[in-house]
Coordinates of C-alpha atoms in Angstrom, one line a residue:
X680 CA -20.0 -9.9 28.1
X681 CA -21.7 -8.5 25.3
X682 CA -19.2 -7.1 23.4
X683 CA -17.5 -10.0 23.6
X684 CA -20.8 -12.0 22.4
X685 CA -20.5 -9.8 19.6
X686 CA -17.1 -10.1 18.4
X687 CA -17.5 -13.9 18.3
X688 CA -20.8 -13.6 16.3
X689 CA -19.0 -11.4 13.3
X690 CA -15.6 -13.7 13.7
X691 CA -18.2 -16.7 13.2
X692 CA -20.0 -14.7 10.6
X693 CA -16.3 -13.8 8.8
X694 CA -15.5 -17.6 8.8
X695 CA -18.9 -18.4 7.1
X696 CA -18.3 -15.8 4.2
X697 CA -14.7 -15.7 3.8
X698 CA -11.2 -17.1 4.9
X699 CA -9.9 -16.7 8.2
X700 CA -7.4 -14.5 7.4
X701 CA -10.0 -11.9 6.6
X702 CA -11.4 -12.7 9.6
X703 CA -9.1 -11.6 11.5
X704 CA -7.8 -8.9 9.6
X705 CA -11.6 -7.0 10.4
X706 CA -11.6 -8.2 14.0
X707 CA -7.6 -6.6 14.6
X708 CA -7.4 -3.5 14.1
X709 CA -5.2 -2.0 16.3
X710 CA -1.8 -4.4 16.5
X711 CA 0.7 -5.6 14.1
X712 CA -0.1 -6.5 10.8
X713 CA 0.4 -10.5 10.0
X714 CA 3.7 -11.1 10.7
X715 CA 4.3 -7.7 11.0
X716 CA 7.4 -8.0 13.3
X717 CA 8.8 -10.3 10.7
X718 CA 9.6 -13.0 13.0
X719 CA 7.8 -15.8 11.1
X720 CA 11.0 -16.4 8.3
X721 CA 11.1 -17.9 5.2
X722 CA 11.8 -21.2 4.4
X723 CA 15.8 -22.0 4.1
X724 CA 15.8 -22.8 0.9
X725 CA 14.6 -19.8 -0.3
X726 CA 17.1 -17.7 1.0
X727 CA 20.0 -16.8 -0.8
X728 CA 22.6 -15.8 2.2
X729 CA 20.2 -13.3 2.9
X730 CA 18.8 -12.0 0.1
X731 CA 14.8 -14.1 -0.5
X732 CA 13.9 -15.6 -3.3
X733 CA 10.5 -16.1 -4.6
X734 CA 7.5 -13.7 -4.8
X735 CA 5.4 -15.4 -1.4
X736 CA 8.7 -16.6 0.3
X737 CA 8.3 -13.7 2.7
X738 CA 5.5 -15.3 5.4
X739 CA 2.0 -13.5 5.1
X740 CA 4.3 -10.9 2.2
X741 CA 4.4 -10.3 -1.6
X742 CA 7.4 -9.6 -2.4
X743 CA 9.2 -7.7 -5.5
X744 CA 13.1 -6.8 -6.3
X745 CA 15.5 -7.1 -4.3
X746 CA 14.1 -7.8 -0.6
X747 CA 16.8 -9.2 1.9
X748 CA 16.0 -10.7 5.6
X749 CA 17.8 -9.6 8.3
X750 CA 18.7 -9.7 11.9
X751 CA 20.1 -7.1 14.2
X752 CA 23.3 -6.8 15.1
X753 CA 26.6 -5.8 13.7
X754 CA 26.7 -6.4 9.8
X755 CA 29.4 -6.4 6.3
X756 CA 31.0 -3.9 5.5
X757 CA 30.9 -2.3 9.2
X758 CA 27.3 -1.3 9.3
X759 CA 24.8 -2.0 12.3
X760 CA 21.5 -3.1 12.1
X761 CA 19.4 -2.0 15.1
X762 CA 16.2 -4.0 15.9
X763 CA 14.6 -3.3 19.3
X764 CA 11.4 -5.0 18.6
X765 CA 12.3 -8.3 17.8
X766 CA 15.2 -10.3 16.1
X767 CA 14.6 -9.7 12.6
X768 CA 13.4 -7.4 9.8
X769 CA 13.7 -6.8 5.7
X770 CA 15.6 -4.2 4.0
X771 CA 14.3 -3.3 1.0
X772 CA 17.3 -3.0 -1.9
X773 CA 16.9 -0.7 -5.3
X774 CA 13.1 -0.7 -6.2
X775 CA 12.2 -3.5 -3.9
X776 CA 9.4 -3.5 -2.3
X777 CA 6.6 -5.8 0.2
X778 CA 2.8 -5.5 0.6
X779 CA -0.3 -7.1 1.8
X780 CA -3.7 -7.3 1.1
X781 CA -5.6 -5.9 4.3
X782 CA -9.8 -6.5 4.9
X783 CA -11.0 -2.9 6.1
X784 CA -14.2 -1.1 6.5
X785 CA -14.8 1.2 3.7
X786 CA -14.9 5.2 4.7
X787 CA -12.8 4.3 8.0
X788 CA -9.5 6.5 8.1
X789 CA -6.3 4.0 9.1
X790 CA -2.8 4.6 10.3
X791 CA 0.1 2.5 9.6
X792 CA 2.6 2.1 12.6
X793 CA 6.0 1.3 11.3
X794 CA 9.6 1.3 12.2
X795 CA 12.3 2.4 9.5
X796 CA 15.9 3.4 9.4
X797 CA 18.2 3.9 6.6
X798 CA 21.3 1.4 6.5
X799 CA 23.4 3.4 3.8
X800 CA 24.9 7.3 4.1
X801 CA 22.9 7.7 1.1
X802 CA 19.6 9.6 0.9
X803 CA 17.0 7.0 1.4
X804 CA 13.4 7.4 0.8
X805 CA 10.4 5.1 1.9
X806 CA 7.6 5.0 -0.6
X807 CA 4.1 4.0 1.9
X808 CA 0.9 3.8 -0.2
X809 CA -2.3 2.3 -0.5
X810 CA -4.6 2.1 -3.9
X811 CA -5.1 5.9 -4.7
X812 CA -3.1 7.2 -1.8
X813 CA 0.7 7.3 -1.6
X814 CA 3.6 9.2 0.6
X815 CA 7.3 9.4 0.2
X816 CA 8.9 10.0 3.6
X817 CA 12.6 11.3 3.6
X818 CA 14.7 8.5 5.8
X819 CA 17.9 10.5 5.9
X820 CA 17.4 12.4 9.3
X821 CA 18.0 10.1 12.0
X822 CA 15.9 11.6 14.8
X823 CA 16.6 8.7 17.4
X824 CA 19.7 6.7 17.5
X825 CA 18.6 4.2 19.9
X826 CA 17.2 1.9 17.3
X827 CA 16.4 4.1 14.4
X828 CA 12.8 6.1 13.9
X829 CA 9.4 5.0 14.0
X830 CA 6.6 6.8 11.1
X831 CA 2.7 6.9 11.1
X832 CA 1.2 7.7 7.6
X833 CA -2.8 7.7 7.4
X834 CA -5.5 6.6 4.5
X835 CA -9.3 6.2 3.8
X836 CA -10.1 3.1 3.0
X837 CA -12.2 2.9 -0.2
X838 CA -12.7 -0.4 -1.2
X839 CA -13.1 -3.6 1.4
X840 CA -9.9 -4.7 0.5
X841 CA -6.8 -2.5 0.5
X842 CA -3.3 -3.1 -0.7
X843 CA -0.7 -1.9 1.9
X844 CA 2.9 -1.5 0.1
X845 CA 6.3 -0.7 1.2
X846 CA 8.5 0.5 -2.3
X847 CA 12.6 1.7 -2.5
X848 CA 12.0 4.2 -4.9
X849 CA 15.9 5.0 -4.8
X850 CA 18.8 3.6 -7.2
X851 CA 21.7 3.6 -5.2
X852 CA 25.1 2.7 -6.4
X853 CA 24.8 -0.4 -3.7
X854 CA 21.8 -2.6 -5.1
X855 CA 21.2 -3.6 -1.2
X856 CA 21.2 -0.2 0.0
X857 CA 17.7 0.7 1.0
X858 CA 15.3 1.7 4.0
X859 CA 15.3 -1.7 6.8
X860 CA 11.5 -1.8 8.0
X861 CA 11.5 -3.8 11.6
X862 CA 8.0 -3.4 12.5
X863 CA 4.6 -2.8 10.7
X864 CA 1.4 -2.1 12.8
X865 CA -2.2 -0.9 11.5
X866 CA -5.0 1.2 13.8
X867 CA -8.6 2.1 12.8
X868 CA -9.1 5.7 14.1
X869 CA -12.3 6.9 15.6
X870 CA -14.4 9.6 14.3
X871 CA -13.4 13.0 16.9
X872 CA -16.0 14.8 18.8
X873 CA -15.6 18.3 20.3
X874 CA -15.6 17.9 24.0
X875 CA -18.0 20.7 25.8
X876 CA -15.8 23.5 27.1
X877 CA -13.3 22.8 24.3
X878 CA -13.7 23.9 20.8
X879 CA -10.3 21.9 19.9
X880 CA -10.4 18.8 18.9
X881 CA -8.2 15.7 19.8
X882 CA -7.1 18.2 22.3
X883 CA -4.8 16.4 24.7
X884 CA -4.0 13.8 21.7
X885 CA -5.4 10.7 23.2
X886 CA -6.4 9.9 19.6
X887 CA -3.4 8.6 17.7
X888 CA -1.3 6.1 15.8
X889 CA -0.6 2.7 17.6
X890 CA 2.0 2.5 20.0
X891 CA 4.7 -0.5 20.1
X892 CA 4.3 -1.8 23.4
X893 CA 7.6 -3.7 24.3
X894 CA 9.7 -0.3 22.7
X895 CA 8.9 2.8 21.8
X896 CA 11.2 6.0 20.8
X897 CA 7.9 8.3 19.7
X898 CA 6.1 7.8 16.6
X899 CA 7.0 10.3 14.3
X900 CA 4.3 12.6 12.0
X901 CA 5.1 13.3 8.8
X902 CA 4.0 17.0 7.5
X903 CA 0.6 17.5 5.8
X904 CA 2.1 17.3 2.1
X905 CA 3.2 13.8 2.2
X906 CA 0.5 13.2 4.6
X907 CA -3.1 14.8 3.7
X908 CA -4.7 12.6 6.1
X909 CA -3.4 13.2 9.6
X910 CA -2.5 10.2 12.1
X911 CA -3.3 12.6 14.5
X912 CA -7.0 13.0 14.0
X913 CA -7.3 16.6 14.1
X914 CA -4.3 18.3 14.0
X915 CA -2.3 19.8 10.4
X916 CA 1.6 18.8 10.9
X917 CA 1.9 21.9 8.5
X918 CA 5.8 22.2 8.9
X919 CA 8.7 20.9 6.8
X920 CA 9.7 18.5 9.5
X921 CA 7.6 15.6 11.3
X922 CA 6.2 16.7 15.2
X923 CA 6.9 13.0 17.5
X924 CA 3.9 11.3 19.1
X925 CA 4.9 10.2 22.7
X926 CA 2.7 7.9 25.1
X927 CA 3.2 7.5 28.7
X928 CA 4.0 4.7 29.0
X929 CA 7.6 5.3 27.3
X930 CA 7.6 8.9 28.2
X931 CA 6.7 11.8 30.7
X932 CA 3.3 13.3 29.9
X933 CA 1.6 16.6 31.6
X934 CA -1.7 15.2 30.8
X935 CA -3.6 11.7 29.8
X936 CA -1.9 9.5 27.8
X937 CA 0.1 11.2 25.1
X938 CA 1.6 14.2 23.6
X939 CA 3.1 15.8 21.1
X940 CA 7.1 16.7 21.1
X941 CA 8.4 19.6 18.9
X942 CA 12.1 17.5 17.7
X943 CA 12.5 20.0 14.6
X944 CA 12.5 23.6 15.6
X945 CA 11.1 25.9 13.6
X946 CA 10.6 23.3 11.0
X947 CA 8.3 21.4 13.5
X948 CA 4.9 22.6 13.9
X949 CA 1.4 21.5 14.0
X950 CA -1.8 23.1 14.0
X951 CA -6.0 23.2 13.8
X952 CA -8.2 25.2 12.7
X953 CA -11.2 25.3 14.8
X954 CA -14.8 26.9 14.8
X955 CA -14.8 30.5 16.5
X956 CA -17.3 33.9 16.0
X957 CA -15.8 36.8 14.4
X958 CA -15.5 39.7 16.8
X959 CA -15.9 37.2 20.0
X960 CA -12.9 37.0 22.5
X961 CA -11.2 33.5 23.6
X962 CA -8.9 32.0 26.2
X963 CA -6.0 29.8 24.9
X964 CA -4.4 27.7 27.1
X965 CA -2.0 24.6 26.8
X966 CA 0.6 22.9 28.8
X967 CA 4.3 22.3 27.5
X968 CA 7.2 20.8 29.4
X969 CA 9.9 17.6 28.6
X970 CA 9.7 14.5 28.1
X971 CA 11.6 12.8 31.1
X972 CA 14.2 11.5 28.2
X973 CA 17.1 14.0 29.2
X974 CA 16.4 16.8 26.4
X975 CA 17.5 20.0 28.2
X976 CA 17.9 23.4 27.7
X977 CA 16.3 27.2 27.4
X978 CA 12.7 26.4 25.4
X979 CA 10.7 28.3 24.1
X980 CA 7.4 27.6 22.2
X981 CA 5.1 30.1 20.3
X982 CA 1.7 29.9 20.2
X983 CA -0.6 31.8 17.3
X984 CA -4.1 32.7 17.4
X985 CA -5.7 35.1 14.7
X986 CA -3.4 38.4 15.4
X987 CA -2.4 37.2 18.6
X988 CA 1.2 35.8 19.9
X989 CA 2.8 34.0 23.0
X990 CA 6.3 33.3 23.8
X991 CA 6.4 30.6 26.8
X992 CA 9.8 29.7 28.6
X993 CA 10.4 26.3 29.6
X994 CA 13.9 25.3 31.4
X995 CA 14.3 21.8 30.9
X996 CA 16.3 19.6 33.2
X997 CA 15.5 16.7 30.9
X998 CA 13.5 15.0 34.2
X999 CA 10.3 15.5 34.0
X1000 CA 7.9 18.9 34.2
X1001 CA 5.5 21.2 32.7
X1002 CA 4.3 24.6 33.0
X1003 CA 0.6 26.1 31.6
X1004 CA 0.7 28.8 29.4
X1005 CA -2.8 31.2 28.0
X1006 CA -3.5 34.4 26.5
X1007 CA -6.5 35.9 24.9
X1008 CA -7.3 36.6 21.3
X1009 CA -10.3 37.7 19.5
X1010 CA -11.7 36.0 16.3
X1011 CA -11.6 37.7 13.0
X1012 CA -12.9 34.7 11.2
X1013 CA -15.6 32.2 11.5
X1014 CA -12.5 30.2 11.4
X1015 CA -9.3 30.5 13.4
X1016 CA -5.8 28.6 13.0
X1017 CA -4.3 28.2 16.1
X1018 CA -0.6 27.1 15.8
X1019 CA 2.7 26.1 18.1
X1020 CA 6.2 25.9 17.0
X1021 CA 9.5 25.6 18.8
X1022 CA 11.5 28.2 18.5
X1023 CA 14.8 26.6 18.9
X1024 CA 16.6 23.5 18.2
X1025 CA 17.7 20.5 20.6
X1026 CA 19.1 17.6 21.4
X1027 CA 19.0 15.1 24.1
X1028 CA 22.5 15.8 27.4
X1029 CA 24.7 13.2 26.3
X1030 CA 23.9 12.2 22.7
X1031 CA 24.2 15.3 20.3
X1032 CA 22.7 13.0 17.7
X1033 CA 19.3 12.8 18.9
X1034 CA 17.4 15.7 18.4
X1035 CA 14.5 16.6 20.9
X1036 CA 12.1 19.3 21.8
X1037 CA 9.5 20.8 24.2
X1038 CA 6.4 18.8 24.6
X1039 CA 3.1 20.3 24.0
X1040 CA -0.2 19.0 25.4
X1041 CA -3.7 20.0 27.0
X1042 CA -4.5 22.5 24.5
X1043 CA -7.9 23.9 25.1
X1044 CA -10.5 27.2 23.8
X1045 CA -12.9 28.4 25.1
X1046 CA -15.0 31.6 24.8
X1047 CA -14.5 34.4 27.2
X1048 CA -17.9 35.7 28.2

């Protein structure tokens, strides 16, 4: 009752002092943006077939080039537009692009939620970026063909108000060609505390990007140089490929509510460095198994830790399991990078397309005494 006291006094407070609009923008911070899903359309006659015309035709959107609204389904020229979220979304065409002006809390650290697919064979990039802070994420892979891919990227805020855009970058031979966004979600992420036993933080990955509720294919995590602010408080994505953030709810998790699955081989790991004593010995441990979403096969993930190495097997029927792994290692540095890669590539039994991994959770340290 008191929480919800409070949240009525600073919605009241937010009306006093400013529009409703910001209002809710402080009060929601973990959901879709303002017609994020795209669902709220613009007016008929300012839509050109499907192309929209006018800067603020897009509902809650700025608009800029060539910015076309679409729904899902089979389209010209033979191409099909998957949306599972909802009915309709925008493809953004050569240098197009949409934004919107977001009420934040200064200093918090944010991650954007959002689906994106390309909708042409060429290479298509996806330009994410905030005042001071921007990201271009590589489209072309295709990591999940039941709907396309879903991204996180993370900022600071720095000012109250923040500027969220979505830019085409590309000039492609076919002016409508571009990245289709279905699905645009924001989360405020809480400060991480070390839990006691554990010197890793976010160590089972409870603390993440926002899940779509109604359908979910894993979120992926683009690597630490497009992304210097993790969506995974935490954890470096230091490889050249994104790691996928999976939630119960949509998947098979050892532990809590999510976890992380290795889709890129070698080219897919993540990392943290953590706190340790030079000289001092310490356990490693972690769990790693499949996602119950029929990716199968002979895994193997290796685990790092100052000079140390561990190669765990994993036979994956694609249904369901998880075995725990440790080893023991002794600090060199007051710091220590512990690190987990797959060491092969895979893809799910009966769609070579979609490519998969082992799943990694429940990674704890602790000192051996």
């Amino acid at each position: 009752m008191a929480l919800f006291l409070s949240l009525c006094l600073v919605f009241l407070f937010s009306l006093c002092n400013g529009s409703a609009s910001e209002a809710i923008s402080t009060l929601h911070l973990d959901g879709l943006l303002p017609n994020g899903d795209f669902e709220e359309s613009p007016a008929k006659a300012n839509l050109k077939k499907t192309v929209i015309v006018g800067k603020y035709s897009l509902p809650k959107w700025e608009i800029n080039g060539l910015v076309e609204y679409v729904s899902g389904g089979p389209q010209p020229g033979g191409f099909f537009f998957a949306i599972p979220r909802g009915v309709h979304a925008v493809r953004l065409g050569n240098e197009a692009s949409i934004s919107q002006n977001l009420t934040v809390n200064v200093g918090a650290i944010y991650s954007l939620t959002f689906g994106a697919t390309r909708t042409c064979a060429q290479d298509e990039v996806l330009r994410v970026s905030v005042p001071g802070q921007s990201a271009e994420l590589s489209i072309q892979t295709i990591y999940d063909s039941n709907g396309g891919d879903t991204y996180a990227w993370a900022f600071k805020a720095t000012s109250k108000v923040v500027k969220v855009s979505f830019h085409n970058p590309g000039i492609q031979e076919d002016p409508s060609c571009g990245p289709l966004l279905d699905a645009i979600a924001i989360k405020e992420l809480p400060p991480i505390k070390i839990t006691k036993g554990n010197l890793v933080k976010n160590s089972g990955f409870e603390i993440g990007p926002h899940v779509f509720k109604n359908f979910s294919t894993g979120i992926l995590l683009p690597p630490k140089q497009l992304d210097l602010i993790s969506p995974l408080p935490g954890w470096i994505i230091e490889s050249l490929k994104p790691v996928k953030y999976i939630d119960k709810k949509h998947f098979f998790v050892p532990s809590g509510l999510a976890a992380v699955e290795l889709v890129a081989g070698r080219e897919s790991a993540i990392a943290q460095i953590i706190r340790t004593f030079p000289d001092k010995f310490y356990n490693l441990t972690f769990t790693i198994g499949d996602a119950k979403n029929a990716c199968h096969g002979s895994m193997t993930v290796e685990a790092f830790a100052a000079k140390e190495t561990l190669k765990v097997p994993y036979v994956s029927r694609g249904k369901g399991g998880f075995v725990t792994a440790s080893f023991k290692f002794r600090a060199i540095f007051a710091r220590t990078r512990i690190t987990f890669f797959s060491a092969y590539y895979h893809t799910r039994l009966h769609d070579y397309g979609q490519m998969c991994g082992p799943v990694l959770d429940d990674v704890r340290v602790f000192p051996v005494y």
